[in-house]
């Protein structure tokens, strides 16, 4: 992220990325690298996606990031036992020497993303080297912290972005030079993305990358709950310790722009008819008899004019827009910038969920956050709930709010592509 002109609001010491001995699957011991990978834990649609991944390969990483057992403690203990067994059996093996890792993702639509994976020193309080832009749910942080405590491992890299120089620099040179070499691994996951990974172990090259990154400030694109978990666990362990660092992927969006998508809501106990009844007189409601892609296009058009949502779950789509200004003035907090007050996610949480629908946003029994649009609609129709589909927030809005130190409502954005889980792990015991 560019920091010029924002020094008064974003004082920071820069990014300190450190090499580590990556833990990786032995390709000779698993069915395929694609079969043992997973989307990040919070992107897996449960229970369908979880069962699909578990059946893909007995060593799929989902058994570590989303262990299944009767109680939370049993789940964490199971993950720890599984990790120890896979290490003992050679399913997962540590690389021989510490390094940084260049990671590439490609898609058939022309998308190319490259970045550097390493162990990032966690900034001290008041140091804004890494900017969050979303609030977190405390029960999710507690869940992730318990899993990391039990396993002493970072299973999934966070996705962080920064704005590099337009001219070639040491990090971009290292990334592009690595991409010309044969990779440590290459695989294509079932979503069509092609993944490649390289290790950078030359001390001089690592030093140049670290020096270059120390000039920059990063935005958390994905992984706010894991970032909060890193900080919670660091506070529990006297420094210096391996818990001073957390696994991250750093992407220079000046070279590799990310895509921004929305994260949708599934309201389990609220039928669409009841949801619409509560909105009458407060929003304009228009039935959209069209396929999903056309309904989303209608949502995008409405979102250009103001707050807009698409409700589904009863076999149709319902565009909800043009909120009553007086209602917004009563329900949306006025102590934050206008860019925050007018976010769809802000209006959804402050006005619809809290005021009109009375749905507690922290309760997994009442609300789920789902990245996949079609899956959100399908689950709502199957379960009799309401899918609330949102239009993506523009990236510049996210960055501007983060620079001001203003966090967005939880699960407001989905930056991508996200790194696949299972390609390189970090254990704190090495």
XYZ file of C-alpha atoms in Angstrom:
430
model
C 0.000 0.000 0.000
C 1.302 3.411 -0.833
C 2.018 5.400 2.303
C 2.887 8.807 0.842
C 0.678 11.498 2.292
C -0.572 9.287 5.118
C 2.353 9.316 7.551
C 0.344 11.014 10.284
C -2.268 8.243 10.291
C -0.146 5.225 9.394
C 3.168 5.359 11.243
C 4.862 2.009 10.757
C 8.222 0.292 10.928
C 7.767 -1.772 7.784
C 7.345 -5.453 7.088
C 9.829 -7.952 8.537
C 9.524 -11.184 6.558
C 11.621 -14.117 7.757
C 12.532 -17.412 6.047
C 11.308 -20.663 7.592
C 11.532 -24.403 6.945
C 8.318 -25.133 5.102
C 6.391 -28.287 5.852
C 5.122 -29.873 2.642
C 3.383 -33.019 1.454
C 5.612 -35.740 0.016
C 4.049 -36.163 -3.449
C 5.051 -39.848 -3.453
C 2.985 -40.506 -0.323
C -0.346 -38.942 -1.367
C -2.740 -39.530 -4.240
C -2.062 -36.125 -5.745
C -1.179 -32.668 -4.472
C -4.505 -31.360 -5.768
C -6.380 -33.985 -3.747
C -4.789 -32.944 -0.448
C -5.369 -29.188 -0.816
C -8.371 -27.214 0.359
C -9.734 -23.692 0.183
C -9.096 -21.690 3.396
C -11.028 -23.026 6.385
C -13.641 -20.244 6.277
C -14.364 -20.743 2.584
C -15.213 -24.442 2.893
C -18.988 -24.783 2.623
C -20.088 -27.084 5.418
C -21.098 -29.859 5.589
C -21.130 -30.612 1.840
C -17.716 -29.187 0.968
C -16.136 -30.661 4.072
C -17.319 -34.173 3.233
C -16.175 -33.754 -0.364
C -12.666 -32.777 0.723
C -12.430 -35.538 3.321
C -13.310 -38.100 0.679
C -10.883 -36.660 -1.892
C -7.834 -38.105 -0.093
C -7.238 -39.549 3.394
C -4.509 -36.933 3.889
C -6.470 -33.869 2.788
C -5.418 -30.777 4.747
C -9.035 -30.232 5.817
C -8.420 -32.850 8.520
C -6.001 -30.373 10.107
C -7.757 -27.061 9.472
C -11.312 -28.337 10.183
C -10.962 -31.466 12.343
C -14.207 -33.266 13.151
C -14.993 -34.591 16.629
C -17.698 -34.370 19.288
C -16.276 -31.409 21.228
C -13.979 -28.466 20.457
C -11.252 -29.898 22.692
C -11.510 -33.290 21.012
C -11.286 -31.634 17.588
C -8.087 -29.807 18.494
C -6.525 -32.911 20.054
C -7.441 -34.893 16.960
C -5.739 -32.352 14.696
C -2.600 -32.505 16.853
C -2.550 -36.320 16.728
C -3.112 -36.270 12.975
C -0.236 -33.844 12.455
C 2.117 -35.921 14.602
C 1.155 -39.099 12.746
C 1.628 -37.554 9.314
C 5.035 -36.251 10.348
C 6.066 -39.640 11.729
C 4.867 -41.412 8.572
C 6.589 -38.927 6.262
C 3.332 -37.700 4.725
C 4.451 -34.183 5.637
C 8.172 -33.462 5.568
C 10.144 -30.285 6.412
C 12.292 -28.701 3.741
C 16.029 -29.094 4.430
C 16.793 -25.398 4.942
C 14.900 -22.200 5.707
C 13.654 -20.146 2.804
C 11.051 -17.770 1.482
C 8.600 -19.241 -1.010
C 7.429 -17.727 -4.284
C 3.850 -18.780 -4.959
C 1.986 -18.473 -8.256
C -1.671 -18.950 -9.171
C -3.047 -18.904 -12.722
C -6.513 -19.257 -14.212
C -7.762 -19.763 -17.746
C -9.389 -16.322 -17.765
C -5.949 -14.693 -17.758
C -5.575 -14.163 -14.030
C -1.983 -14.343 -12.779
C -1.052 -13.794 -9.147
C 2.402 -14.141 -7.649
C 3.662 -13.392 -4.175
C 6.094 -14.341 -1.437
C 5.292 -16.633 1.500
C 7.239 -16.202 4.718
C 6.986 -15.834 8.483
C 6.083 -12.217 9.241
C 7.061 -10.630 12.549
C 3.892 -9.371 14.208
C 3.908 -5.577 14.652
C 3.947 -4.165 18.155
C 0.853 -2.298 19.431
C 0.617 1.065 17.696
C 2.745 -0.057 14.752
C 0.558 0.110 11.647
C 2.795 -1.918 9.349
C -0.170 -4.218 8.731
C -3.643 -2.692 8.396
C -6.796 -4.679 9.104
C -9.995 -3.534 7.444
C -12.630 -5.799 9.025
C -13.888 -6.546 12.514
C -13.611 -10.108 13.806
C -15.868 -12.504 15.683
C -14.326 -13.397 19.022
C -15.590 -16.971 19.079
C -13.864 -17.648 15.740
C -10.579 -16.205 17.054
C -10.902 -18.418 20.146
C -11.520 -21.459 17.950
C -8.505 -20.783 15.710
C -6.306 -20.023 18.730
C -7.192 -23.322 20.388
C -6.321 -25.195 17.190
C -2.962 -23.425 16.820
C -2.124 -23.995 20.483
C -2.826 -27.706 20.179
C -0.833 -28.165 16.975
C 1.897 -25.494 17.343
C 1.475 -24.792 13.645
C 0.303 -22.239 11.093
C -1.534 -24.347 8.533
C -2.669 -21.559 6.177
C -0.958 -18.348 5.072
C -2.872 -15.102 5.433
C -3.212 -13.048 2.246
C -1.627 -9.594 2.615
C -1.232 -6.975 -0.107
C 1.124 -4.038 -0.546
C 1.909 -1.549 -3.306
C 5.411 -2.002 -4.674
C 7.414 0.376 -6.819
C 6.534 0.690 -10.489
C 10.154 0.041 -11.443
C 11.763 -3.374 -10.921
C 12.723 -3.923 -7.301
C 14.459 -6.724 -5.377
C 11.206 -8.503 -4.505
C 9.720 -8.369 -7.995
C 13.052 -9.458 -9.473
C 13.195 -12.444 -7.109
C 9.603 -13.416 -7.858
C 10.018 -13.234 -11.622
C 13.400 -14.954 -11.583
C 11.973 -17.831 -9.526
C 9.105 -18.266 -11.979
C 11.623 -19.055 -14.712
C 12.963 -22.073 -12.788
C 11.430 -25.534 -12.398
C 9.083 -25.364 -9.378
C 9.156 -27.390 -6.182
C 5.585 -28.360 -6.931
C 2.929 -27.754 -9.551
C -0.690 -28.802 -9.399
C -4.125 -27.865 -10.729
C -6.968 -27.836 -8.217
C -10.538 -28.731 -9.111
C -11.521 -25.066 -9.362
C -9.225 -24.834 -12.404
C -6.486 -22.793 -10.731
C -2.913 -23.814 -11.485
C -0.486 -23.517 -8.582
C 3.324 -23.451 -8.551
C 5.754 -23.009 -5.658
C 9.474 -22.232 -5.522
C 11.906 -21.951 -2.587
C 14.292 -18.993 -2.295
C 17.177 -20.027 -0.037
C 20.122 -17.878 -1.180
C 21.042 -15.664 1.821
C 21.886 -12.663 -0.357
C 18.622 -12.852 -2.264
C 16.628 -13.270 0.942
C 18.382 -10.246 2.464
C 17.510 -8.082 -0.544
C 13.848 -9.102 -0.409
C 13.661 -8.460 3.332
C 15.248 -5.036 2.928
C 12.828 -4.128 0.142
C 9.737 -5.243 2.077
C 10.846 -3.332 5.174
C 9.893 -0.117 3.339
C 6.275 -1.143 2.875
C 2.962 -1.318 4.672
C 0.444 -4.099 4.029
C -3.327 -4.490 4.017
C -4.914 -7.707 5.271
C -6.820 -8.956 2.242
C -7.867 -12.268 3.786
C -7.323 -13.758 7.231
C -8.436 -11.199 9.833
C -9.396 -13.909 12.321
C -6.074 -15.705 11.948
C -4.245 -12.364 12.283
C -6.076 -11.684 15.552
C -5.229 -15.253 16.590
C -1.524 -14.682 15.902
C -1.561 -11.660 18.208
C -3.470 -13.483 20.946
C -1.002 -16.367 20.930
C 2.025 -14.086 20.855
C 0.736 -12.400 24.010
C 0.705 -15.800 25.731
C 4.366 -16.575 25.004
C 7.299 -14.508 26.324
C 9.332 -12.951 23.519
C 11.485 -13.948 21.768
C 9.570 -17.007 20.593
C 8.325 -18.558 17.336
C 4.913 -17.086 18.208
C 6.319 -13.637 17.394
C 5.763 -14.577 13.745
C 2.846 -15.720 11.600
C 2.607 -17.349 8.182
C 1.623 -14.923 5.381
C 1.527 -14.542 1.611
C 2.510 -11.026 0.464
C 1.257 -9.922 -2.958
C 2.289 -6.703 -4.699
C -1.005 -5.469 -6.154
C 0.787 -2.884 -8.290
C 1.865 -5.894 -10.362
C -0.781 -8.470 -9.529
C -4.130 -6.809 -8.744
C -6.478 -8.893 -6.628
C -10.142 -9.439 -7.333
C -12.696 -8.322 -4.768
C -15.896 -10.299 -4.257
C -18.674 -10.141 -1.706
C -19.284 -12.528 1.172
C -22.957 -13.437 1.443
C -25.163 -14.153 4.464
C -27.382 -17.159 5.079
C -30.034 -16.522 7.731
C -31.025 -19.956 8.965
C -34.197 -19.224 10.919
C -35.693 -16.430 8.832
C -37.923 -17.453 5.893
C -37.872 -15.131 2.903
C -41.529 -14.185 3.350
C -40.889 -13.012 6.912
C -37.748 -11.143 5.865
C -39.630 -9.258 3.159
C -42.549 -8.449 5.454
C -40.188 -6.787 7.922
C -38.719 -4.638 5.132
C -41.991 -3.323 3.722
C -42.297 0.423 4.073
C -38.564 0.768 4.721
C -37.067 -0.418 1.407
C -38.241 -0.769 -2.160
C -38.820 -4.461 -2.920
C -38.826 -5.754 -6.495
C -39.182 -9.405 -7.516
C -36.564 -10.490 -10.079
C -37.645 -13.493 -12.139
C -34.327 -14.336 -13.760
C -31.393 -16.747 -13.446
C -28.737 -16.056 -10.831
C -26.297 -14.280 -13.157
C -28.990 -11.924 -14.449
C -30.260 -11.271 -10.927
C -26.728 -10.368 -9.850
C -26.467 -7.984 -12.795
C -29.669 -6.326 -11.590
C -28.136 -6.047 -8.114
C -25.003 -4.451 -9.572
C -27.069 -1.817 -11.371
C -29.024 -0.974 -8.230
C -25.821 -0.821 -6.157
C -24.562 2.010 -8.364
C -27.377 4.171 -6.978
C -27.136 3.256 -3.288
C -27.578 0.395 -0.836
C -29.000 -2.725 -2.459
C -29.367 -6.401 -1.556
C -30.683 -9.508 -3.257
C -32.751 -11.903 -1.158
C -33.298 -15.530 -2.172
C -34.473 -18.818 -0.739
C -38.060 -19.175 -1.947
C -37.316 -19.990 -5.584
C -37.108 -16.364 -6.705
C -34.884 -13.335 -6.240
C -36.003 -10.152 -4.529
C -34.130 -6.891 -5.043
C -34.187 -4.762 -1.900
C -32.971 -1.195 -2.384
C -33.700 2.512 -1.813
C -33.735 2.437 2.004
C -35.674 5.069 3.932
C -33.103 7.804 4.772
C -34.779 8.508 8.111
C -34.462 4.828 9.074
C -30.764 4.864 8.219
C -30.180 8.001 10.264
C -31.732 6.275 13.293
C -29.996 2.907 12.962
C -26.543 3.501 11.447
C -23.910 4.878 13.882
C -22.970 8.447 13.010
C -19.498 8.466 14.577
C -17.626 7.135 11.529
C -16.823 8.407 8.015
C -19.534 8.620 5.394
C -17.778 5.936 3.352
C -18.321 3.524 6.263
C -21.909 4.604 7.014
C -22.972 3.988 3.416
C -21.434 0.534 3.022
C -23.938 -2.184 2.182
C -22.449 -4.336 4.950
C -22.917 -1.515 7.465
C -26.566 -1.044 6.515
C -27.103 -4.801 6.499
C -25.719 -5.287 10.006
C -26.929 -2.080 11.654
C -30.337 -1.693 10.025
C -31.540 -5.035 8.678
C -29.989 -7.624 10.982
C -30.043 -5.661 14.230
C -33.106 -3.427 13.829
C -35.579 -5.024 11.416
C -34.806 -8.752 11.521
C -33.370 -9.063 15.049
C -30.782 -11.625 13.941
C -27.683 -11.875 16.190
C -24.686 -11.570 13.875
C -22.328 -13.475 16.195
C -24.426 -16.624 16.418
C -23.498 -19.444 14.041
C -26.900 -20.958 14.815
C -28.609 -17.985 13.197
C -26.253 -16.771 10.469
C -23.563 -18.192 8.200
C -21.079 -16.292 6.040
C -20.603 -17.974 2.653
C -18.308 -16.939 -0.205
C -19.935 -18.995 -2.957
C -23.023 -17.264 -4.352
C -24.774 -20.312 -5.805
C -24.116 -22.339 -2.650
C -25.680 -19.611 -0.503
C -28.867 -19.662 -2.594
C -29.008 -23.464 -2.713
C -28.640 -23.828 1.060
C -31.300 -21.180 1.692
C -33.754 -22.945 -0.609
C -32.995 -26.338 0.904
C -33.170 -25.184 4.531
C -36.007 -22.678 4.278
C -33.840 -19.715 5.249
C -32.954 -16.436 3.575
C -29.882 -15.809 1.450
C -28.743 -12.188 1.473
C -26.506 -11.548 -1.541
C -24.261 -8.481 -1.558
C -22.451 -6.547 -4.269
C -18.643 -6.297 -3.849
C -17.040 -3.245 -2.267
C -14.540 -1.355 -4.419
C -10.926 -1.978 -3.375
C -10.125 1.722 -3.092
C -12.891 2.122 -0.501
C -11.365 -0.690 1.564
C -7.902 0.860 1.406
C -9.059 4.387 2.240
C -10.971 3.211 5.318
C -8.033 1.084 6.469
C -5.695 4.070 6.166
C -8.049 6.018 8.436
C -7.985 3.208 10.974
C -11.668 2.410 10.376
C -12.634 -1.265 10.245
C -15.504 -2.509 8.129
C -18.208 -4.859 9.412
C -16.978 -8.442 9.653
C -16.913 -10.511 6.484
C -17.429 -7.462 4.237
C -15.039 -8.449 1.465
C -13.467 -11.469 -0.186
C -10.155 -10.716 -1.881
C -8.758 -13.364 -4.168
C -7.613 -15.612 -5.411
C -6.835 -16.951 -1.964
C -3.835 -19.208 -1.427
C -4.685 -22.889 -1.455
C -4.289 -24.550 1.931
C -1.912 -27.498 2.048
C 0.887 -26.415 -0.290
C 3.261 -25.162 2.430
C 2.746 -25.169 6.214
C 4.712 -23.761 9.127
C 5.331 -25.686 12.313
C 6.632 -23.734 15.286
C 8.633 -26.735 16.498
C 11.283 -26.461 13.766
